[in-house]
Amino acid sequence: VGSLASDEKYIYLATLPDNRNHKKFVVMKALQKDWLLSGEFEPAAKLKDGRSLGELYVTGMVKEGGKLWMASKNYNVIFSIDLATESVADVFGLPADLKDVRGLVKDGDQFEVIDGNRIVTLKPAA
């Protein structure tokens, strides 16, 4: 796990790829009051043949409403997972000049990420 997000009840975590398994991507949630695992799922997504969400390297995550928003330094994207449907809902490509995306803050329709030693504010195209 490389990052986590929380709300008033749960802590959410997402797996990272490793040398043995870079195909599986699992989102987990644990109750904050006791840190006991309350559930896990593999999000559904429409991907190109041979691709897997397990290739993503999540370095930032935040929960807003019914979605988990995640930043991945692999493939340089921000994406959301709808918790009700357990599927990928949105995907935004990041500028190519961002090389080391870490952390994620969401404020309305804007995002902030850390890239190297700078904070970058991003707004998806309408």
mmCIF file of N, CA and C in Angstrom:
data_model
loop_
_atom_site.group_PDB
_atom_site.id
_atom_site.type_symbol
_atom_site.label_atom_id
_atom_site.label_comp_id
_atom_site.label_asym_id
_atom_site.label_seq_id
_atom_site.Cartn_x
_atom_site.Cartn_y
_atom_site.Cartn_z
ATOM 1 N N VAL A 1 0.854 -1.177 0.000
ATOM 2 C CA VAL A 1 0.000 0.000 0.000
ATOM 3 C C VAL A 1 0.893 1.230 0.000
ATOM 4 N N GLY A 2 0.584 2.178 -0.882
ATOM 5 C CA GLY A 2 1.383 3.385 -0.982
ATOM 6 C C GLY A 2 0.665 4.638 -0.521
ATOM 7 N N SER A 3 -0.641 4.557 -0.315
ATOM 8 C CA SER A 3 -1.397 5.715 0.152
ATOM 9 C C SER A 3 -2.710 5.240 0.736
ATOM 10 N N LEU A 4 -3.391 6.160 1.412
ATOM 11 C CA LEU A 4 -4.692 5.831 1.972
ATOM 12 C C LEU A 4 -5.551 7.072 2.003
ATOM 13 N N ALA A 5 -6.846 6.864 2.155
ATOM 14 C CA ALA A 5 -7.817 7.943 2.291
ATOM 15 C C ALA A 5 -8.764 7.544 3.408
ATOM 16 N N SER A 6 -9.489 8.515 3.951
ATOM 17 C CA SER A 6 -10.422 8.187 5.019
ATOM 18 C C SER A 6 -11.643 9.077 4.943
ATOM 19 N N ASP A 7 -12.680 8.629 5.604
ATOM 20 C CA ASP A 7 -13.866 9.445 5.834
ATOM 21 C C ASP A 7 -14.197 9.302 7.313
ATOM 22 N N GLU A 8 -15.393 9.654 7.700
ATOM 23 C CA GLU A 8 -15.742 9.611 9.120
ATOM 24 C C GLU A 8 -15.823 8.193 9.689
ATOM 25 N N LYS A 9 -15.877 7.190 8.822
ATOM 26 C CA LYS A 9 -16.049 5.820 9.305
ATOM 27 C C LYS A 9 -14.923 4.865 8.896
ATOM 28 N N TYR A 10 -14.422 4.995 7.671
ATOM 29 C CA TYR A 10 -13.482 4.017 7.118
ATOM 30 C C TYR A 10 -12.141 4.627 6.732
ATOM 31 N N ILE A 11 -11.153 3.757 6.671
ATOM 32 C CA ILE A 11 -9.864 4.042 6.059
ATOM 33 C C ILE A 11 -9.791 3.166 4.809
ATOM 34 N N TYR A 12 -9.469 3.771 3.671
ATOM 35 C CA TYR A 12 -9.403 3.058 2.393
ATOM 36 C C TYR A 12 -7.951 2.932 1.969
ATOM 37 N N LEU A 13 -7.599 1.780 1.430
ATOM 38 C CA LEU A 13 -6.243 1.509 0.978
ATOM 39 C C LEU A 13 -6.304 0.836 -0.388
ATOM 40 N N ALA A 14 -5.265 1.001 -1.186
ATOM 41 C CA ALA A 14 -5.188 0.356 -2.497
ATOM 42 C C ALA A 14 -3.826 -0.305 -2.640
ATOM 43 N N THR A 15 -3.807 -1.477 -3.244
ATOM 44 C CA THR A 15 -2.562 -2.220 -3.378
ATOM 45 C C THR A 15 -1.657 -1.602 -4.449
ATOM 46 N N LEU A 16 -0.374 -1.911 -4.337
ATOM 47 C CA LEU A 16 0.631 -1.506 -5.315
ATOM 48 C C LEU A 16 1.114 -2.736 -6.078
ATOM 49 N N PRO A 17 1.593 -2.549 -7.302
ATOM 50 C CA PRO A 17 2.138 -3.698 -8.025
ATOM 51 C C PRO A 17 3.450 -4.155 -7.380
ATOM 52 N N ASP A 18 3.747 -5.431 -7.538
ATOM 53 C CA ASP A 18 5.031 -5.941 -7.078
ATOM 54 C C ASP A 18 5.591 -6.876 -8.145
ATOM 55 N N ASN A 19 6.772 -7.421 -7.904
ATOM 56 C CA ASN A 19 7.427 -8.261 -8.908
ATOM 57 C C ASN A 19 6.684 -9.560 -9.178
ATOM 58 N N ARG A 20 5.909 -10.024 -8.227
ATOM 59 C CA ARG A 20 5.187 -11.282 -8.410
ATOM 60 C C ARG A 20 3.792 -11.090 -8.979
ATOM 61 N N ASN A 21 3.163 -9.946 -8.707
ATOM 62 C CA ASN A 21 1.795 -9.762 -9.166
ATOM 63 C C ASN A 21 1.565 -8.305 -9.555
ATOM 64 N N HIS A 22 1.597 -8.029 -10.859
ATOM 65 C CA HIS A 22 1.300 -6.676 -11.317
ATOM 66 C C HIS A 22 0.000 -6.655 -12.135
ATOM 67 N N LYS A 23 -0.853 -7.619 -11.880
ATOM 68 C CA LYS A 23 -2.151 -7.680 -12.554
ATOM 69 C C LYS A 23 -3.308 -7.387 -11.605
ATOM 70 N N LYS A 24 -3.147 -7.707 -10.343
ATOM 71 C CA LYS A 24 -4.242 -7.569 -9.383
ATOM 72 C C LYS A 24 -4.197 -6.197 -8.711
ATOM 73 N N PHE A 25 -5.371 -5.550 -8.629
ATOM 74 C CA PHE A 25 -5.513 -4.273 -7.954
ATOM 75 C C PHE A 25 -6.693 -4.399 -7.010
ATOM 76 N N VAL A 26 -6.456 -4.211 -5.727
ATOM 77 C CA VAL A 26 -7.491 -4.416 -4.717
ATOM 78 C C VAL A 26 -7.641 -3.146 -3.884
ATOM 79 N N VAL A 27 -8.887 -2.762 -3.658
ATOM 80 C CA VAL A 27 -9.212 -1.657 -2.757
ATOM 81 C C VAL A 27 -9.782 -2.276 -1.490
ATOM 82 N N MET A 28 -9.263 -1.840 -0.344
ATOM 83 C CA MET A 28 -9.701 -2.366 0.940
ATOM 84 C C MET A 28 -10.243 -1.237 1.795
ATOM 85 N N LYS A 29 -11.103 -1.604 2.741
ATOM 86 C CA LYS A 29 -11.546 -0.619 3.722
ATOM 87 C C LYS A 29 -11.526 -1.262 5.098
ATOM 88 N N ALA A 30 -11.165 -0.445 6.073
ATOM 89 C CA ALA A 30 -11.115 -0.895 7.465
ATOM 90 C C ALA A 30 -11.827 0.142 8.321
ATOM 91 N N LEU A 31 -12.534 -0.339 9.337
ATOM 92 C CA LEU A 31 -13.185 0.574 10.271
ATOM 93 C C LEU A 31 -12.129 1.365 11.031
ATOM 94 N N GLN A 32 -12.306 2.669 11.148
ATOM 95 C CA GLN A 32 -11.341 3.486 11.882
ATOM 96 C C GLN A 32 -11.284 3.135 13.361
ATOM 97 N N LYS A 33 -12.432 2.751 13.933
ATOM 98 C CA LYS A 33 -12.450 2.539 15.384
ATOM 99 C C LYS A 33 -11.625 1.334 15.827
ATOM 100 N N ASP A 34 -11.432 0.341 14.956
ATOM 101 C CA ASP A 34 -10.670 -0.838 15.386
ATOM 102 C C ASP A 34 -9.670 -1.353 14.342
ATOM 103 N N TRP A 35 -9.605 -0.724 13.180
ATOM 104 C CA TRP A 35 -8.700 -1.096 12.087
ATOM 105 C C TRP A 35 -8.935 -2.515 11.569
ATOM 106 N N LEU A 36 -10.106 -3.087 11.841
ATOM 107 C CA LEU A 36 -10.419 -4.409 11.307
ATOM 108 C C LEU A 36 -10.886 -4.270 9.867
ATOM 109 N N LEU A 37 -10.403 -5.155 9.018
ATOM 110 C CA LEU A 37 -10.777 -5.143 7.610
ATOM 111 C C LEU A 37 -12.276 -5.365 7.487
ATOM 112 N N SER A 38 -12.955 -4.449 6.791
ATOM 113 C CA SER A 38 -14.404 -4.523 6.644
ATOM 114 C C SER A 38 -14.825 -4.957 5.252
ATOM 115 N N GLY A 39 -13.917 -4.890 4.293
ATOM 116 C CA GLY A 39 -14.257 -5.298 2.943
ATOM 117 C C GLY A 39 -13.123 -5.022 1.988
ATOM 118 N N GLU A 40 -13.183 -5.681 0.839
ATOM 119 C CA GLU A 40 -12.223 -5.452 -0.224
ATOM 120 C C GLU A 40 -12.876 -5.825 -1.545
ATOM 121 N N PHE A 41 -12.373 -5.222 -2.635
ATOM 122 C CA PHE A 41 -12.891 -5.542 -3.958
ATOM 123 C C PHE A 41 -11.850 -5.207 -5.016
ATOM 124 N N GLU A 42 -12.002 -5.830 -6.173
ATOM 125 C CA GLU A 42 -11.197 -5.512 -7.352
ATOM 126 C C GLU A 42 -12.080 -4.671 -8.268
ATOM 127 N N PRO A 43 -11.766 -3.387 -8.455
ATOM 128 C CA PRO A 43 -12.626 -2.525 -9.268
ATOM 129 C C PRO A 43 -12.748 -3.014 -10.706
ATOM 130 N N ALA A 44 -13.936 -2.854 -11.257
ATOM 131 C CA ALA A 44 -14.169 -3.168 -12.659
ATOM 132 C C ALA A 44 -13.717 -1.991 -13.508
ATOM 133 N N ALA A 45 -13.201 -2.284 -14.707
ATOM 134 C CA ALA A 45 -12.774 -1.233 -15.630
ATOM 135 C C ALA A 45 -12.738 -1.774 -17.044
ATOM 136 N N LYS A 46 -13.037 -0.915 -17.994
ATOM 137 C CA LYS A 46 -12.911 -1.276 -19.407
ATOM 138 C C LYS A 46 -11.521 -0.867 -19.854
ATOM 139 N N LEU A 47 -10.659 -1.846 -20.086
ATOM 140 C CA LEU A 47 -9.265 -1.592 -20.433
ATOM 141 C C LEU A 47 -8.919 -2.260 -21.760
ATOM 142 N N LYS A 48 -7.801 -1.840 -22.343
ATOM 143 C CA LYS A 48 -7.300 -2.484 -23.550
ATOM 144 C C LYS A 48 -6.902 -3.918 -23.222
ATOM 145 N N ASP A 49 -6.938 -4.791 -24.225
ATOM 146 C CA ASP A 49 -6.524 -6.181 -24.029
ATOM 147 C C ASP A 49 -5.119 -6.247 -23.453
ATOM 148 N N GLY A 50 -4.935 -7.113 -22.479
ATOM 149 C CA GLY A 50 -3.634 -7.317 -21.865
ATOM 150 C C GLY A 50 -3.290 -6.310 -20.782
ATOM 151 N N ARG A 51 -4.134 -5.337 -20.548
ATOM 152 C CA ARG A 51 -3.887 -4.331 -19.516
ATOM 153 C C ARG A 51 -4.645 -4.666 -18.248
ATOM 154 N N SER A 52 -4.153 -4.128 -17.118
ATOM 155 C CA SER A 52 -4.754 -4.402 -15.813
ATOM 156 C C SER A 52 -4.616 -3.177 -14.922
ATOM 157 N N LEU A 53 -5.583 -2.974 -14.055
ATOM 158 C CA LEU A 53 -5.460 -1.900 -13.065
ATOM 159 C C LEU A 53 -4.272 -2.147 -12.145
ATOM 160 N N GLY A 54 -3.838 -3.384 -12.042
ATOM 161 C CA GLY A 54 -2.688 -3.710 -11.210
ATOM 162 C C GLY A 54 -1.396 -3.082 -11.677
ATOM 163 N N GLU A 55 -1.373 -2.522 -12.881
ATOM 164 C CA GLU A 55 -0.188 -1.827 -13.387
ATOM 165 C C GLU A 55 -0.065 -0.426 -12.794
ATOM 166 N N LEU A 56 -1.140 0.086 -12.212
ATOM 167 C CA LEU A 56 -1.117 1.425 -11.639
ATOM 168 C C LEU A 56 -0.329 1.436 -10.331
ATOM 169 N N TYR A 57 0.328 2.536 -10.072
ATOM 170 C CA TYR A 57 1.122 2.707 -8.847
ATOM 171 C C TYR A 57 0.557 3.918 -8.116
ATOM 172 N N VAL A 58 -0.429 3.665 -7.254
ATOM 173 C CA VAL A 58 -1.167 4.737 -6.588
ATOM 174 C C VAL A 58 -0.297 5.393 -5.522
ATOM 175 N N THR A 59 -0.078 6.700 -5.692
ATOM 176 C CA THR A 59 0.755 7.461 -4.762
ATOM 177 C C THR A 59 -0.012 8.562 -4.048
ATOM 178 N N GLY A 60 -1.293 8.679 -4.335
ATOM 179 C CA GLY A 60 -2.130 9.661 -3.664
ATOM 180 C C GLY A 60 -3.581 9.234 -3.753
ATOM 181 N N MET A 61 -4.333 9.465 -2.697
ATOM 182 C CA MET A 61 -5.729 9.042 -2.680
ATOM 183 C C MET A 61 -6.520 9.962 -1.754
ATOM 184 N N VAL A 62 -7.759 10.245 -2.161
ATOM 185 C CA VAL A 62 -8.663 11.044 -1.344
ATOM 186 C C VAL A 62 -10.088 10.558 -1.604
ATOM 187 N N LYS A 63 -10.928 10.613 -0.589
ATOM 188 C CA LYS A 63 -12.333 10.233 -0.755
ATOM 189 C C LYS A 63 -13.167 11.494 -0.765
ATOM 190 N N GLU A 64 -14.046 11.590 -1.746
ATOM 191 C CA GLU A 64 -14.989 12.694 -1.815
ATOM 192 C C GLU A 64 -16.325 12.133 -2.263
ATOM 193 N N GLY A 65 -17.357 12.369 -1.460
ATOM 194 C CA GLY A 65 -18.665 11.809 -1.785
ATOM 195 C C GLY A 65 -18.566 10.302 -1.843
ATOM 196 N N GLY A 66 -19.104 9.710 -2.865
ATOM 197 C CA GLY A 66 -19.074 8.262 -3.008
ATOM 198 C C GLY A 66 -17.947 7.755 -3.883
ATOM 199 N N LYS A 67 -16.903 8.580 -4.061
ATOM 200 C CA LYS A 67 -15.791 8.179 -4.926
ATOM 201 C C LYS A 67 -14.457 8.242 -4.200
ATOM 202 N N LEU A 68 -13.587 7.318 -4.570
ATOM 203 C CA LEU A 68 -12.183 7.388 -4.194
ATOM 204 C C LEU A 68 -11.436 7.936 -5.400
ATOM 205 N N TRP A 69 -10.730 9.024 -5.224
ATOM 206 C CA TRP A 69 -9.902 9.600 -6.280
ATOM 207 C C TRP A 69 -8.464 9.177 -6.021
ATOM 208 N N MET A 70 -7.765 8.743 -7.076
ATOM 209 C CA MET A 70 -6.405 8.248 -6.926
ATOM 210 C C MET A 70 -5.498 8.833 -7.990
ATOM 211 N N ALA A 71 -4.258 9.101 -7.604
ATOM 212 C CA ALA A 71 -3.223 9.529 -8.544
ATOM 213 C C ALA A 71 -2.259 8.369 -8.720
ATOM 214 N N SER A 72 -1.908 8.084 -9.955
ATOM 215 C CA SER A 72 -0.958 7.012 -10.244
ATOM 216 C C SER A 72 0.267 7.579 -10.942
ATOM 217 N N LYS A 73 1.449 7.296 -10.387
ATOM 218 C CA LYS A 73 2.674 7.747 -11.042
ATOM 219 C C LYS A 73 2.979 6.888 -12.269
ATOM 220 N N ASN A 74 2.475 5.660 -12.319
ATOM 221 C CA ASN A 74 2.530 4.879 -13.566
ATOM 222 C C ASN A 74 1.388 5.369 -14.436
ATOM 223 N N TYR A 75 1.645 5.673 -15.637
ATOM 224 C CA TYR A 75 0.665 6.150 -16.620
ATOM 225 C C TYR A 75 0.201 7.575 -16.358
ATOM 226 N N ASN A 76 0.702 8.219 -15.308
ATOM 227 C CA ASN A 76 0.460 9.642 -15.066
ATOM 228 C C ASN A 76 -1.022 10.026 -15.196
ATOM 229 N N VAL A 77 -1.846 9.425 -14.358
ATOM 230 C CA VAL A 77 -3.285 9.675 -14.414
ATOM 231 C C VAL A 77 -3.858 9.933 -13.022
ATOM 232 N N ILE A 78 -4.999 10.600 -13.015
ATOM 233 C CA ILE A 78 -5.876 10.663 -11.852
ATOM 234 C C ILE A 78 -7.143 9.951 -12.265
ATOM 235 N N PHE A 79 -7.621 9.058 -11.404
ATOM 236 C CA PHE A 79 -8.840 8.317 -11.728
ATOM 237 C C PHE A 79 -9.697 8.184 -10.483
ATOM 238 N N SER A 80 -10.976 7.909 -10.698
ATOM 239 C CA SER A 80 -11.870 7.718 -9.557
ATOM 240 C C SER A 80 -12.504 6.340 -9.634
ATOM 241 N N ILE A 81 -12.828 5.842 -8.457
ATOM 242 C CA ILE A 81 -13.557 4.587 -8.334
ATOM 243 C C ILE A 81 -14.849 4.886 -7.597
ATOM 244 N N ASP A 82 -15.955 4.568 -8.229
ATOM 245 C CA ASP A 82 -17.272 4.731 -7.623
ATOM 246 C C ASP A 82 -17.452 3.598 -6.616
ATOM 247 N N LEU A 83 -17.615 3.939 -5.354
ATOM 248 C CA LEU A 83 -17.710 2.908 -4.320
ATOM 249 C C LEU A 83 -19.021 2.128 -4.391
ATOM 250 N N ALA A 84 -20.079 2.731 -4.908
ATOM 251 C CA ALA A 84 -21.361 2.022 -5.018
ATOM 252 C C ALA A 84 -21.308 0.937 -6.082
ATOM 253 N N THR A 85 -20.644 1.215 -7.205
ATOM 254 C CA THR A 85 -20.575 0.240 -8.308
ATOM 255 C C THR A 85 -19.267 -0.535 -8.319
ATOM 256 N N GLU A 86 -18.311 -0.109 -7.489
ATOM 257 C CA GLU A 86 -16.982 -0.728 -7.422
ATOM 258 C C GLU A 86 -16.337 -0.779 -8.806
ATOM 259 N N SER A 87 -16.415 0.340 -9.514
ATOM 260 C CA SER A 87 -15.848 0.408 -10.859
ATOM 261 C C SER A 87 -15.201 1.769 -11.101
ATOM 262 N N VAL A 88 -14.293 1.805 -12.067
ATOM 263 C CA VAL A 88 -13.652 3.058 -12.446
ATOM 264 C C VAL A 88 -14.696 3.959 -13.087
ATOM 265 N N ALA A 89 -14.768 5.202 -12.617
ATOM 266 C CA ALA A 89 -15.776 6.137 -13.116
ATOM 267 C C ALA A 89 -15.176 7.242 -13.984
ATOM 268 N N ASP A 90 -14.018 7.770 -13.602
ATOM 269 C CA ASP A 90 -13.397 8.891 -14.311
ATOM 270 C C ASP A 90 -11.907 8.633 -14.463
ATOM 271 N N VAL A 91 -11.322 9.142 -15.548
ATOM 272 C CA VAL A 91 -9.876 9.061 -15.750
ATOM 273 C C VAL A 91 -9.422 10.359 -16.410
ATOM 274 N N PHE A 92 -8.387 10.980 -15.847
ATOM 275 C CA PHE A 92 -7.815 12.195 -16.401
ATOM 276 C C PHE A 92 -6.314 12.001 -16.572
ATOM 277 N N GLY A 93 -5.814 12.287 -17.754
ATOM 278 C CA GLY A 93 -4.376 12.258 -17.980
ATOM 279 C C GLY A 93 -3.725 13.483 -17.363
ATOM 280 N N LEU A 94 -2.523 13.322 -16.858
ATOM 281 C CA LEU A 94 -1.766 14.423 -16.272
ATOM 282 C C LEU A 94 -0.768 14.960 -17.289
ATOM 283 N N PRO A 95 -0.345 16.202 -17.137
ATOM 284 C CA PRO A 95 0.651 16.757 -18.060
ATOM 285 C C PRO A 95 1.923 15.910 -18.092
ATOM 286 N N ALA A 96 2.503 15.769 -19.260
ATOM 287 C CA ALA A 96 3.682 14.915 -19.444
ATOM 288 C C ALA A 96 4.889 15.393 -18.651
ATOM 289 N N ASP A 97 4.937 16.679 -18.309
ATOM 290 C CA ASP A 97 6.103 17.177 -17.576
ATOM 291 C C ASP A 97 6.084 16.797 -16.098
ATOM 292 N N LEU A 98 4.991 16.222 -15.608
ATOM 293 C CA LEU A 98 4.957 15.726 -14.227
ATOM 294 C C LEU A 98 5.619 14.354 -14.209
ATOM 295 N N LYS A 99 6.702 14.219 -13.469
ATOM 296 C CA LYS A 99 7.507 12.997 -13.504
ATOM 297 C C LYS A 99 7.448 12.152 -12.241
ATOM 298 N N ASP A 100 7.034 12.743 -11.117
ATOM 299 C CA ASP A 100 7.056 12.017 -9.845
ATOM 300 C C ASP A 100 5.851 12.418 -8.995
ATOM 301 N N VAL A 101 4.656 12.113 -9.480
ATOM 302 C CA VAL A 101 3.417 12.523 -8.817
ATOM 303 C C VAL A 101 3.256 11.778 -7.495
ATOM 304 N N ARG A 102 3.036 12.540 -6.427
ATOM 305 C CA ARG A 102 2.806 11.984 -5.096
ATOM 306 C C ARG A 102 1.766 12.831 -4.404
ATOM 307 N N GLY A 103 0.966 12.210 -3.574
ATOM 308 C CA GLY A 103 -0.044 12.936 -2.827
ATOM 309 C C GLY A 103 -1.177 13.391 -3.721
ATOM 310 N N LEU A 104 -2.327 13.632 -3.125
ATOM 311 C CA LEU A 104 -3.478 14.107 -3.884
ATOM 312 C C LEU A 104 -4.413 14.845 -2.936
ATOM 313 N N VAL A 105 -4.796 16.046 -3.346
ATOM 314 C CA VAL A 105 -5.799 16.842 -2.644
ATOM 315 C C VAL A 105 -6.835 17.211 -3.682
ATOM 316 N N LYS A 106 -8.119 17.142 -3.307
ATOM 317 C CA LYS A 106 -9.196 17.522 -4.211
ATOM 318 C C LYS A 106 -9.982 18.637 -3.547
ATOM 319 N N ASP A 107 -10.175 19.704 -4.310
ATOM 320 C CA ASP A 107 -10.940 20.851 -3.822
ATOM 321 C C ASP A 107 -11.894 21.256 -4.940
ATOM 322 N N GLY A 108 -13.153 20.830 -4.819
ATOM 323 C CA GLY A 108 -14.117 21.086 -5.888
ATOM 324 C C GLY A 108 -13.715 20.344 -7.137
ATOM 325 N N ASP A 109 -13.510 21.069 -8.237
ATOM 326 C CA ASP A 109 -13.095 20.401 -9.469
ATOM 327 C C ASP A 109 -11.596 20.526 -9.718
ATOM 328 N N GLN A 110 -10.838 20.985 -8.713
ATOM 329 C CA GLN A 110 -9.389 21.095 -8.833
ATOM 330 C C GLN A 110 -8.694 20.015 -8.016
ATOM 331 N N PHE A 111 -7.498 19.666 -8.475
ATOM 332 C CA PHE A 111 -6.647 18.716 -7.763
ATOM 333 C C PHE A 111 -5.311 19.382 -7.501
ATOM 334 N N GLU A 112 -4.665 18.956 -6.439
ATOM 335 C CA GLU A 112 -3.285 19.350 -6.190
ATOM 336 C C GLU A 112 -2.475 18.083 -5.988
ATOM 337 N N VAL A 113 -1.307 18.035 -6.615
ATOM 338 C CA VAL A 113 -0.384 16.917 -6.453
ATOM 339 C C VAL A 113 0.995 17.494 -6.160
ATOM 340 N N ILE A 114 1.839 16.677 -5.602
ATOM 341 C CA ILE A 114 3.236 17.038 -5.421
ATOM 342 C C ILE A 114 4.006 16.365 -6.537
ATOM 343 N N ASP A 115 4.855 17.129 -7.204
ATOM 344 C CA ASP A 115 5.731 16.598 -8.243
ATOM 345 C C ASP A 115 7.131 17.104 -7.937
ATOM 346 N N GLY A 116 8.007 16.188 -7.561
ATOM 347 C CA GLY A 116 9.325 16.620 -7.111
ATOM 348 C C GLY A 116 9.174 17.423 -5.841
ATOM 349 N N ASN A 117 9.613 18.668 -5.879
ATOM 350 C CA ASN A 117 9.515 19.539 -4.707
ATOM 351 C C ASN A 117 8.539 20.680 -4.917
ATOM 352 N N ARG A 118 7.559 20.475 -5.785
ATOM 353 C CA ARG A 118 6.599 21.547 -6.040
ATOM 354 C C ARG A 118 5.174 21.029 -5.964
ATOM 355 N N ILE A 119 4.270 21.912 -5.575
ATOM 356 C CA ILE A 119 2.848 21.599 -5.568
ATOM 357 C C ILE A 119 2.265 22.101 -6.877
ATOM 358 N N VAL A 120 1.534 21.237 -7.563
ATOM 359 C CA VAL A 120 0.966 21.577 -8.863
ATOM 360 C C VAL A 120 -0.563 21.509 -8.744
ATOM 361 N N THR A 121 -1.232 22.573 -9.151
ATOM 362 C CA THR A 121 -2.690 22.615 -9.168
ATOM 363 C C THR A 121 -3.174 22.260 -10.567
ATOM 364 N N LEU A 122 -4.132 21.342 -10.625
ATOM 365 C CA LEU A 122 -4.644 20.841 -11.893
ATOM 366 C C LEU A 122 -6.155 20.985 -11.938
ATOM 367 N N LYS A 123 -6.678 21.273 -13.116
ATOM 368 C CA LYS A 123 -8.112 21.338 -13.313
ATOM 369 C C LYS A 123 -8.419 20.568 -14.588
ATOM 370 N N PRO A 124 -9.234 19.488 -14.488
ATOM 371 C CA PRO A 124 -9.560 18.712 -15.698
ATOM 372 C C PRO A 124 -10.251 19.578 -16.748
ATOM 373 N N ALA A 125 -9.965 19.276 -18.002
ATOM 374 C CA ALA A 125 -10.617 19.993 -19.104
ATOM 375 C C ALA A 125 -12.112 19.693 -19.074
ATOM 376 N N ALA A 126 -12.910 20.681 -19.386
ATOM 377 C CA ALA A 126 -14.359 20.513 -19.365
ATOM 378 C C ALA A 126 -14.843 19.729 -20.553
#
